Coordinates of C-alpha atoms in Angstrom, one line a residue:
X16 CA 4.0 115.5 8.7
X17 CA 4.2 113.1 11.3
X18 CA 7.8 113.1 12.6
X19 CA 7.8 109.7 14.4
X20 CA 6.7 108.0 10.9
X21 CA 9.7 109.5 9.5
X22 CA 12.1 108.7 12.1
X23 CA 10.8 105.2 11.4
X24 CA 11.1 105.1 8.0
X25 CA 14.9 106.5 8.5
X26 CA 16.2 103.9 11.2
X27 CA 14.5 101.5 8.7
X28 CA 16.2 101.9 6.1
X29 CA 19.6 102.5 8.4
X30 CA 19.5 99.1 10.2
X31 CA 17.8 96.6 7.6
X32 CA 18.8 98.1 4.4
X33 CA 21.8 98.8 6.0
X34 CA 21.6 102.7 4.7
X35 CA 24.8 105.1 6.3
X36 CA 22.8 107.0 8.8
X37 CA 24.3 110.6 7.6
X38 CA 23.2 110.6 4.3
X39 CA 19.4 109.0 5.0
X40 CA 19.3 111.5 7.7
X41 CA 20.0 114.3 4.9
X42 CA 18.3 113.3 2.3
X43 CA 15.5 113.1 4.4
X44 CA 15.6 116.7 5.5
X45 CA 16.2 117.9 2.2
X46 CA 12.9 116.2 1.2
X47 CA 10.7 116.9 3.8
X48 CA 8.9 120.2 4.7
X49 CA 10.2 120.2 8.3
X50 CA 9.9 123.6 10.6
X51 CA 13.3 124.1 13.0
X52 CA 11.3 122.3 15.7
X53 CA 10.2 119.3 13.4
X54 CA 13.8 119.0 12.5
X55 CA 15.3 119.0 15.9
X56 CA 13.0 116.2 16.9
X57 CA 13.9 113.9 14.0
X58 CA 17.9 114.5 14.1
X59 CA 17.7 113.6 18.1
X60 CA 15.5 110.8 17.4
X61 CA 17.3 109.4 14.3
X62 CA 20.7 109.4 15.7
X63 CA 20.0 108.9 19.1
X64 CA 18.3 106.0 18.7
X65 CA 21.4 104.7 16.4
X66 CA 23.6 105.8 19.1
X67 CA 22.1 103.6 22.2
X68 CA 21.7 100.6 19.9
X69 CA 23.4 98.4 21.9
X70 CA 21.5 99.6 25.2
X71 CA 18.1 99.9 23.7
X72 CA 18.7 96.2 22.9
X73 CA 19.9 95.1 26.2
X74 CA 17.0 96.3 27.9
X75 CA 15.1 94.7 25.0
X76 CA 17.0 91.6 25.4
X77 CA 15.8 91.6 29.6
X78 CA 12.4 92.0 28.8
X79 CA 11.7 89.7 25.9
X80 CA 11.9 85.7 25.5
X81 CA 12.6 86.6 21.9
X82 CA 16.0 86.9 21.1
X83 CA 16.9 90.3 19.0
X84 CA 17.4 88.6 15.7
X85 CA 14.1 87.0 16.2
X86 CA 12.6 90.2 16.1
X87 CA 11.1 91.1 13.0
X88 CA 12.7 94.3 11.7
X89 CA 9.6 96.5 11.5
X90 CA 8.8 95.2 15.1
X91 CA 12.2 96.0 16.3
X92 CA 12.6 99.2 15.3
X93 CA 9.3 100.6 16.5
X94 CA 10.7 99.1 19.9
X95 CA 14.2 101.0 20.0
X96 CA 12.1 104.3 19.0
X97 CA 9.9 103.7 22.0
X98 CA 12.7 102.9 24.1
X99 CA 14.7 105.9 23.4
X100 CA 12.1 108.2 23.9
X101 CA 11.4 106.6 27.4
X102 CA 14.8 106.5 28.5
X103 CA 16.6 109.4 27.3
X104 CA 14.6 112.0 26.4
X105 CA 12.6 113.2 29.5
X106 CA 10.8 115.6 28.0
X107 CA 8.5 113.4 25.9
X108 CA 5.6 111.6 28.5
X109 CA 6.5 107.9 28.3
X110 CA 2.3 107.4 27.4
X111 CA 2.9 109.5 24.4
X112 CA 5.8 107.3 23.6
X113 CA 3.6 104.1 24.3
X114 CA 1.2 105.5 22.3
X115 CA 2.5 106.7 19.0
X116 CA 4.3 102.8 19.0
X117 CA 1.5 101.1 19.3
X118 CA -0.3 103.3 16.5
X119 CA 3.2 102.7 13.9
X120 CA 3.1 98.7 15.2
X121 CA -1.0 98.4 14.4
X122 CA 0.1 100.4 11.0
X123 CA 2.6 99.2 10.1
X124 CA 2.5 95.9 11.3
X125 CA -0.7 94.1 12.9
X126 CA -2.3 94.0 16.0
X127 CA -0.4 91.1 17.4
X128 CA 3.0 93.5 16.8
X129 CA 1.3 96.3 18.5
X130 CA -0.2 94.3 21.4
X131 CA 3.6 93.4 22.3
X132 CA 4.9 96.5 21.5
X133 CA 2.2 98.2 24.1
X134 CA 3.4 95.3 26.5
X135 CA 7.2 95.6 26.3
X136 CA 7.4 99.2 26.2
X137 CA 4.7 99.5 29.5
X138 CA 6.5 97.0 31.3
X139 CA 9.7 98.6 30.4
X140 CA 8.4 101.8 32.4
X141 CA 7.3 99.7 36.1
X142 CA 10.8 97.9 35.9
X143 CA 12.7 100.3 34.7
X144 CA 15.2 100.4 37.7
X145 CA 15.9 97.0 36.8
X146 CA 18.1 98.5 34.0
X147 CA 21.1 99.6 36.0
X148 CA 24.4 99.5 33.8
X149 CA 27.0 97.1 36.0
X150 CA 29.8 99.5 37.5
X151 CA 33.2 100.0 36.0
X152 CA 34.9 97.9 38.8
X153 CA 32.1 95.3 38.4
X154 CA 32.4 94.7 34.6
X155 CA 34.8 97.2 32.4
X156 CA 33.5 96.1 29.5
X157 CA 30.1 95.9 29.7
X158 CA 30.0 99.1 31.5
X159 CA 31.7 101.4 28.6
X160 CA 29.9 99.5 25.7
X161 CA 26.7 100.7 27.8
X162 CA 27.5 103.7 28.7
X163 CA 29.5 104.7 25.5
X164 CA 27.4 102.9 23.5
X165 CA 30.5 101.1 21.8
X166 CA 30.5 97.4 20.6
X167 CA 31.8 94.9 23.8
X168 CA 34.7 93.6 21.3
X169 CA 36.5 97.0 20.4
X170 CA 36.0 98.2 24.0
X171 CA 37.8 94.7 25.1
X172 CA 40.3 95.2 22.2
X173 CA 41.1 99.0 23.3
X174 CA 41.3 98.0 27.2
X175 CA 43.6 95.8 26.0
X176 CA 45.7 98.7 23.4
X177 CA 45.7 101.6 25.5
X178 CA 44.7 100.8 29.1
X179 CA 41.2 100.9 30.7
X180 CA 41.8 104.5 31.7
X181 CA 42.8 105.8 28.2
X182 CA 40.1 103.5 26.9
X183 CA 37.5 105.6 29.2
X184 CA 38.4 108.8 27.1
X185 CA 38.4 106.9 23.9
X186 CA 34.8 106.1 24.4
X187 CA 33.8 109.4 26.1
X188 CA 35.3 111.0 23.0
X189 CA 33.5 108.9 20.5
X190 CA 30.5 109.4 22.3
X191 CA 30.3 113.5 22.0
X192 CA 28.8 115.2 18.9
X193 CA 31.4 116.6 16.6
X194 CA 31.4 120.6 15.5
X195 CA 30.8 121.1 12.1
X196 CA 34.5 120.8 10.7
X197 CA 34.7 122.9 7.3
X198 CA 37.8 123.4 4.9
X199 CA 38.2 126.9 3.0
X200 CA 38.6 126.4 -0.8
X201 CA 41.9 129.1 -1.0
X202 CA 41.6 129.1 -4.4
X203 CA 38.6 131.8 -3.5
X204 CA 38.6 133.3 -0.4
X205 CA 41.3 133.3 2.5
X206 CA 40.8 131.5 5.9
X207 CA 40.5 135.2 7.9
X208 CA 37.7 136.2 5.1
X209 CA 35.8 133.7 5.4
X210 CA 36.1 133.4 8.9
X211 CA 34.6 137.3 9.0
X212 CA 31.9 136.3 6.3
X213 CA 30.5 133.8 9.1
X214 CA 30.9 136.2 12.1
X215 CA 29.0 138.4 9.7
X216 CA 26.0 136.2 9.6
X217 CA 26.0 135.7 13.2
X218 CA 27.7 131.8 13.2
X219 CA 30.4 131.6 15.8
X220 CA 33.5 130.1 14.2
X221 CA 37.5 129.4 15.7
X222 CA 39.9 128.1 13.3
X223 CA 40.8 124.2 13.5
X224 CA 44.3 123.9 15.7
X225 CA 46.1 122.3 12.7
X226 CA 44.6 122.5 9.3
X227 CA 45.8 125.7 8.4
X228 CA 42.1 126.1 6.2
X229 CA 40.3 124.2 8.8
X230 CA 37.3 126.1 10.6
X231 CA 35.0 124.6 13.2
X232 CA 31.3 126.1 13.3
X233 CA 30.2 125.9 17.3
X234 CA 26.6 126.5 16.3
X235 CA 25.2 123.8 12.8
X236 CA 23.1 125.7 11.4
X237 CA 22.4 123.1 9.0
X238 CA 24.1 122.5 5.8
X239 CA 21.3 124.1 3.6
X240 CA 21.5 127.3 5.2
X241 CA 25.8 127.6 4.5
X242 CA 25.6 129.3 2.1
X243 CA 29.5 129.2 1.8
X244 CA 29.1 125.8 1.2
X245 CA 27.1 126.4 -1.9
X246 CA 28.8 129.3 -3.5
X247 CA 31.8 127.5 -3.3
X248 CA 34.0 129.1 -0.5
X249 CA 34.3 126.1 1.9
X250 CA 33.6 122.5 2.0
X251 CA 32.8 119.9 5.1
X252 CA 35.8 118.0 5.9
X253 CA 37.1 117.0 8.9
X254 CA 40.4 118.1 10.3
X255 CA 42.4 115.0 10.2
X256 CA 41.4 114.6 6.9
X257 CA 42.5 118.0 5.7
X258 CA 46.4 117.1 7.5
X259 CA 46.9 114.3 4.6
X260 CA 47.4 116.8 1.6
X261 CA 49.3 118.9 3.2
X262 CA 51.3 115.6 3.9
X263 CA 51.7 114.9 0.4
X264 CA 52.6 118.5 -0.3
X265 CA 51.4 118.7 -3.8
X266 CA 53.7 121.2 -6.2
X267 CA 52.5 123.1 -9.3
X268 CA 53.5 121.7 -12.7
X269 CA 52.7 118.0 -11.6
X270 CA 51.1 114.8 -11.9
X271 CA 48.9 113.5 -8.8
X272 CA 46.5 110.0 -8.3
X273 CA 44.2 109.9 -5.2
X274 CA 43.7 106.1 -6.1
X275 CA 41.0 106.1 -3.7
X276 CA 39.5 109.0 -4.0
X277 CA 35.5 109.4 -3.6
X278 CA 33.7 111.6 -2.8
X279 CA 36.6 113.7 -4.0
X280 CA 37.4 115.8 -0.8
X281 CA 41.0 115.4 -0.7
X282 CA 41.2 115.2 -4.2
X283 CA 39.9 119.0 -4.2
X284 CA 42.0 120.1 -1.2
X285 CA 45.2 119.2 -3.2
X286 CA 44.5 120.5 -6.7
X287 CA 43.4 123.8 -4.5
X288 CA 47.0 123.3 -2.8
X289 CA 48.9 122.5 -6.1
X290 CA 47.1 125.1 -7.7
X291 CA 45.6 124.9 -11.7
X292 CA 49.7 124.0 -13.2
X293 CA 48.7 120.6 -11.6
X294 CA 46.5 118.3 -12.4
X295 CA 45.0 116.1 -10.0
X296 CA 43.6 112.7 -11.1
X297 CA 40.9 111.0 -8.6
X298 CA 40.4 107.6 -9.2
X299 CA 37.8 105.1 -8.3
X300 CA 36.0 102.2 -9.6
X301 CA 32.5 103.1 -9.6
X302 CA 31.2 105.6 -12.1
X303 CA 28.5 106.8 -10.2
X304 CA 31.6 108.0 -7.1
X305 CA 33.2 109.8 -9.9
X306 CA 30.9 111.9 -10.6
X307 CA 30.7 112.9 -7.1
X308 CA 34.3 114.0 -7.3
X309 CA 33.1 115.9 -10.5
X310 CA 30.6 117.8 -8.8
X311 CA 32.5 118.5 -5.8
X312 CA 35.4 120.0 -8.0
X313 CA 32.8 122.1 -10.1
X314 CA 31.2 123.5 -6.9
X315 CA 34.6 124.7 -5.5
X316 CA 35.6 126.1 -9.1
X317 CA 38.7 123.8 -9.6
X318 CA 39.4 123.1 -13.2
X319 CA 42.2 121.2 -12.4
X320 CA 40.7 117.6 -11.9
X321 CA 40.3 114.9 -13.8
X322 CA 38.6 110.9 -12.8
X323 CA 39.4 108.4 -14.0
X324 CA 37.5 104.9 -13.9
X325 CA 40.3 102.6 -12.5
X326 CA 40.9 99.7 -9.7
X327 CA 43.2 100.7 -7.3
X328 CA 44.2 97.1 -7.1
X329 CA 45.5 97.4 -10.7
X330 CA 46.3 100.8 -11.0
X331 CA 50.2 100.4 -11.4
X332 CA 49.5 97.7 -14.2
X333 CA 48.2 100.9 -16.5
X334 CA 50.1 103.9 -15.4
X335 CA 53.6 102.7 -14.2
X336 CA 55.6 105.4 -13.2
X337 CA 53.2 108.3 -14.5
X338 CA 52.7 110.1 -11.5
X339 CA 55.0 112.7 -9.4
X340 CA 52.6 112.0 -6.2
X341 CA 50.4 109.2 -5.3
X342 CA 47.9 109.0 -2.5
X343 CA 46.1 105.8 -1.2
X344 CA 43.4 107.2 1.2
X345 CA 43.2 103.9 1.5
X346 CA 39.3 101.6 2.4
X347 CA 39.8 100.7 6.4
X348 CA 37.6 100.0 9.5
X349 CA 37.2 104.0 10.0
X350 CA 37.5 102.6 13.9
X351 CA 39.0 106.3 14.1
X352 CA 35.9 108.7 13.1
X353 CA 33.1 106.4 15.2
X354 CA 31.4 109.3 16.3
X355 CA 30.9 111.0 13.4
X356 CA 29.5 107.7 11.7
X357 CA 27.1 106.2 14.2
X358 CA 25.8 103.1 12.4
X359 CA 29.7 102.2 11.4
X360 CA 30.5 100.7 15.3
X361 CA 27.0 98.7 14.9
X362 CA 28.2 97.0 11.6
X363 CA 31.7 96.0 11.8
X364 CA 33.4 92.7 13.3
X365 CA 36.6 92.1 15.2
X366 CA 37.0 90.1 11.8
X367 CA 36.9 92.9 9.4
X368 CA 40.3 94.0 11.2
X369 CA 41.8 91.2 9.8
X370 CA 40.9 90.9 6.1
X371 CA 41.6 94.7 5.1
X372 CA 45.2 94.7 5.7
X373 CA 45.0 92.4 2.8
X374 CA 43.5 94.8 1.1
X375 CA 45.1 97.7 1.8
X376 CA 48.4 96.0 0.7
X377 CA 47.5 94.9 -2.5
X378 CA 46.3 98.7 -3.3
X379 CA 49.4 100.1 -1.7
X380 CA 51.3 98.0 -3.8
X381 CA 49.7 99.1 -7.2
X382 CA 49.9 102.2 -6.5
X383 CA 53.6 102.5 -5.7
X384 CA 53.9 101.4 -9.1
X385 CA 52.6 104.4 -10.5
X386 CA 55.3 106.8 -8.7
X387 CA 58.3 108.1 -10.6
X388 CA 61.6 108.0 -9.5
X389 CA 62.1 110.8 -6.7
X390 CA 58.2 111.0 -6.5
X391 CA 56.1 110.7 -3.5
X392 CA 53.7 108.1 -2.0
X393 CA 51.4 108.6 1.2
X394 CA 49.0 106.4 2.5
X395 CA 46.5 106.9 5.1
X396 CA 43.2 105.5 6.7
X397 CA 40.9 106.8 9.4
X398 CA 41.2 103.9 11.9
X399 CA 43.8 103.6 15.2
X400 CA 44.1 100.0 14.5
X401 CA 48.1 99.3 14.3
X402 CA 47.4 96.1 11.5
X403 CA 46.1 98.7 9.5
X404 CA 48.8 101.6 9.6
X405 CA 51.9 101.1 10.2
X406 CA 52.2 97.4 9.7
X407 CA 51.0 98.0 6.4
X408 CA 53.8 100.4 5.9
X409 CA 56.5 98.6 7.4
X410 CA 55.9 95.5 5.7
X411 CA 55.7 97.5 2.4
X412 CA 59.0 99.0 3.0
X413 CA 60.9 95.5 3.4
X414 CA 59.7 94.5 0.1
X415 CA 60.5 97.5 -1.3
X416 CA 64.0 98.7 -0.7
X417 CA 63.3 102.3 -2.8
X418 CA 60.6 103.4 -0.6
X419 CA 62.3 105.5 2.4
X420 CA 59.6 106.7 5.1
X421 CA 60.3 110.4 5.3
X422 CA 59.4 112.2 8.8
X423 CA 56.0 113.9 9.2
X424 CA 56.7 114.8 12.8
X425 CA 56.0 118.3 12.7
X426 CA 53.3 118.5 10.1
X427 CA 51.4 121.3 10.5
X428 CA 52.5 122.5 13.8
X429 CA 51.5 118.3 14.9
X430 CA 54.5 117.0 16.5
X431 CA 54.6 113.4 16.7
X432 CA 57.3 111.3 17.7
X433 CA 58.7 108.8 14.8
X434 CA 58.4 109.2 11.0
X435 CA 54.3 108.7 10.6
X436 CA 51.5 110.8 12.0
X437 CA 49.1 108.7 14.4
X438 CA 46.1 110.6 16.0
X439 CA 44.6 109.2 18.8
X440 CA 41.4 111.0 20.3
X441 CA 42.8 110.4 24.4
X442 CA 45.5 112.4 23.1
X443 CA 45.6 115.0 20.3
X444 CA 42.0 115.4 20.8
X445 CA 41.1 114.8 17.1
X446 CA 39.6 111.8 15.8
X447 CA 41.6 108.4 15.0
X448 CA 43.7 109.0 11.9
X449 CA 47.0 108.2 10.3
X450 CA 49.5 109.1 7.6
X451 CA 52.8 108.3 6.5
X452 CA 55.1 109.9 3.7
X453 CA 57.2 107.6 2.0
X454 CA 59.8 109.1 -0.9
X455 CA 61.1 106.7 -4.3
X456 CA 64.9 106.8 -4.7
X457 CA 66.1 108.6 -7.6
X458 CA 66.0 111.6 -9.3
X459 CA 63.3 113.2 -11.8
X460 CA 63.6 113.7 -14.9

């Protein structure tokens, strides 16, 4: 197997087909016949290249009179390959580098591509400190989208939330590589067991500082080898994630809609919560997204969910007042959980901030529809932009007098000033999420 080639293939399909960089990454592992060393190689490749996108291209855009989306794809990704290897990872020889681009660029392209591959990449090398990243005094922005590797508009729009010396931890946080985050099915084993079932197999894991099922694994040993994972005992979630059903606080003997619910892992963590006297209904509006809900609650032995092929725009048309709980997990900018989704800071606009709150209401307002009197609603996203969270909420809650936000302030052992949850990474050292509980007036019946 020739690693390189399938690094190529993978960033191929990740910035022209537009492919979510986790899942090509692991179908491709799961494919290939790759030895440990073969592996480690293609992960650091893979991702790091996806992760400097923005600096492979700069020095790109110094070295070429061809603009980036001039570039024809093939051409352009051989060229971040090559660059990443030269620049950041001192152990390969930048000739072998040279090399195995111009062999992809003659094989995959022609031998015009690979005669400027071999040019760019070898002059890259004799002026290569040319490429020094402006200093933070010199240019703020610049200098954190570089050195971060975060797009120059949400570094500009976080300077201008937070601070530039908050925003220097926001992008040195989104910048690390996460633990492996995983969430204990309880309906099967307890936290402490399966804590000792890990230490057993020589995987050093601490429990998570909130999620009372979370565990972090220090060591990945890569998600084929958990065996947990396949016989059911745990799931990967990550810890913000696992704070919103406990937020919704799920009792036995109800009804429950996760309106947005794909790929199902909240969904699973509260019909585990709520236990089988409840049944949990996860909604979405592809087929193909509810089955993987299916398969995630057949995996952790839940017989207590059920899909259901359903808008959440329209939800509250069909089941008005049918549910005791409702959550909208609801589609956002995920500008919260960038590390964890490389490709996602590459592919989304200061724009896309302003259409989903659009969205989001129009959801949030269906969905309210389907809570009964004295029933809960919570909504949450995985972004730290305000027009997404609690403007959302508050506007909701002017136009709908029955809704009372109820206080989350200690959820968990989190306390948080005010009645919603906001996690910021420069403080609570957990990736950008929030959640707010809001209660319908009146009594059940």
């Amino acid at each position: 197997m020739n690693v390189r080639e399938t690094a190529f293939h993978s960033l191929l399909t990740i910035c022209k087909d537009d492919g979510y960089s986790n899942i090509v990454v692991s179908r491709t592992i799961q494919k290939g016949d790759m030895n440990d060393r073969d592996r480690r190689f293609y992960t650091e490749l893979v991702y790091g290249t996806v992760r400097c996108l923005n600096y492979l291209d700069w020095i790109i855009g110094k070295l070429s009179s061809r603009t980036i989306n001039k570039l024809d794809p093939v051409c352009l990704v051989i060229l971040r390959m090559g660059l990443y290897q030269i620049f950041r990872m001192s152990k390969i020889p930048e000739s072998a580098a040279c090399n195995e681009a111009v062999k992809m660029a003659r094989r995959f392209g022609n031998r015009g591509m690979a005669g400027f591959v071999n040019a760019l990449l070898r002059n890259s090398i004799r002026r290569r400190l040319e490429f020094q990243i402006p200093d933070l005094s010199e240019n703020a922005p610049l200098h954190l989208s570089l050195t971060y590797h975060q797009p120059v508009w949400l570094v500009k729009k976080w300077i201008h939330d937070y601070g530039t010396d908050d925003t220097v931890r926001i992008c040195q946080y989104f910048d690390s590589i996460p633990d492996l985050c995983l969430r204990t099915n309880t309906q099967r084993i307890s936290r402490d067991e399966l804590l000792q079932q890990l230490s057993k197999r020589g995987l050093q894991a601490v429990t998570a500082s909130f999620s009372p099922e979370g565990i972090y694994l220090k060591d990945n040993p890569g998600i084929q080898s958990l065996q947990e994972i396949h016989d059911g005992l745990a799931l990967i979630q990550d810890e913000p994630s696992q704070l919103v059903a406990h937020a919704l606080d799920p009792q036995p003997h109800e009804v429950i809609f996760d309106v947005c619910a794909a790929p199902g892992g909240k969904t699973t963590h509260i019909a585990a919560l709520a236990g089988p006297d409840t049944t949990v209904y996860g909604c979405d509006i592809y087929e193909h997204k509810l089955k993987l809900i299916e398969s995630n609650a057949r995996a952790l032995h839940l017989t207590n969910v059920r899909t259901l092929l359903q808008d959440a725009c329209t939800i509250g048309d069909k089941y008005r007042e049918k549910a005791d709980r409702v959550l909208v997990d609801a589609p956002c900018s995920g500008l919260g959980v960038l590390r964890r989704k490389l490709d996602l800071r590459w592919r989304k606009r200061a724009e896309d901030l302003q259409k989903l709150p659009v969205l989001q209401s129009r959801i949030l307002e269906s969905a309210a529809a389907c809570v009964r009197p004295g029933g809960v609603l919570v909504y949450s996203t995985c972004t730290m932009n305000d027009g997404e969270n609690s403007q959302v909420i508050q506007q909701f809650l002017q136009a709908h007098q029955e809704f009372k936000a109820e206080n989350l302030g200690n959820l968990c052992g989190l306390s948080q000033p005010g009645p919603f949850i906001q996690l910021l990474p420069q403080k609570d050292g957990l990736d950008g999420f929030f959640i707010a509980r809001l209660r319908k007036e009146g009594h059940r019946d």
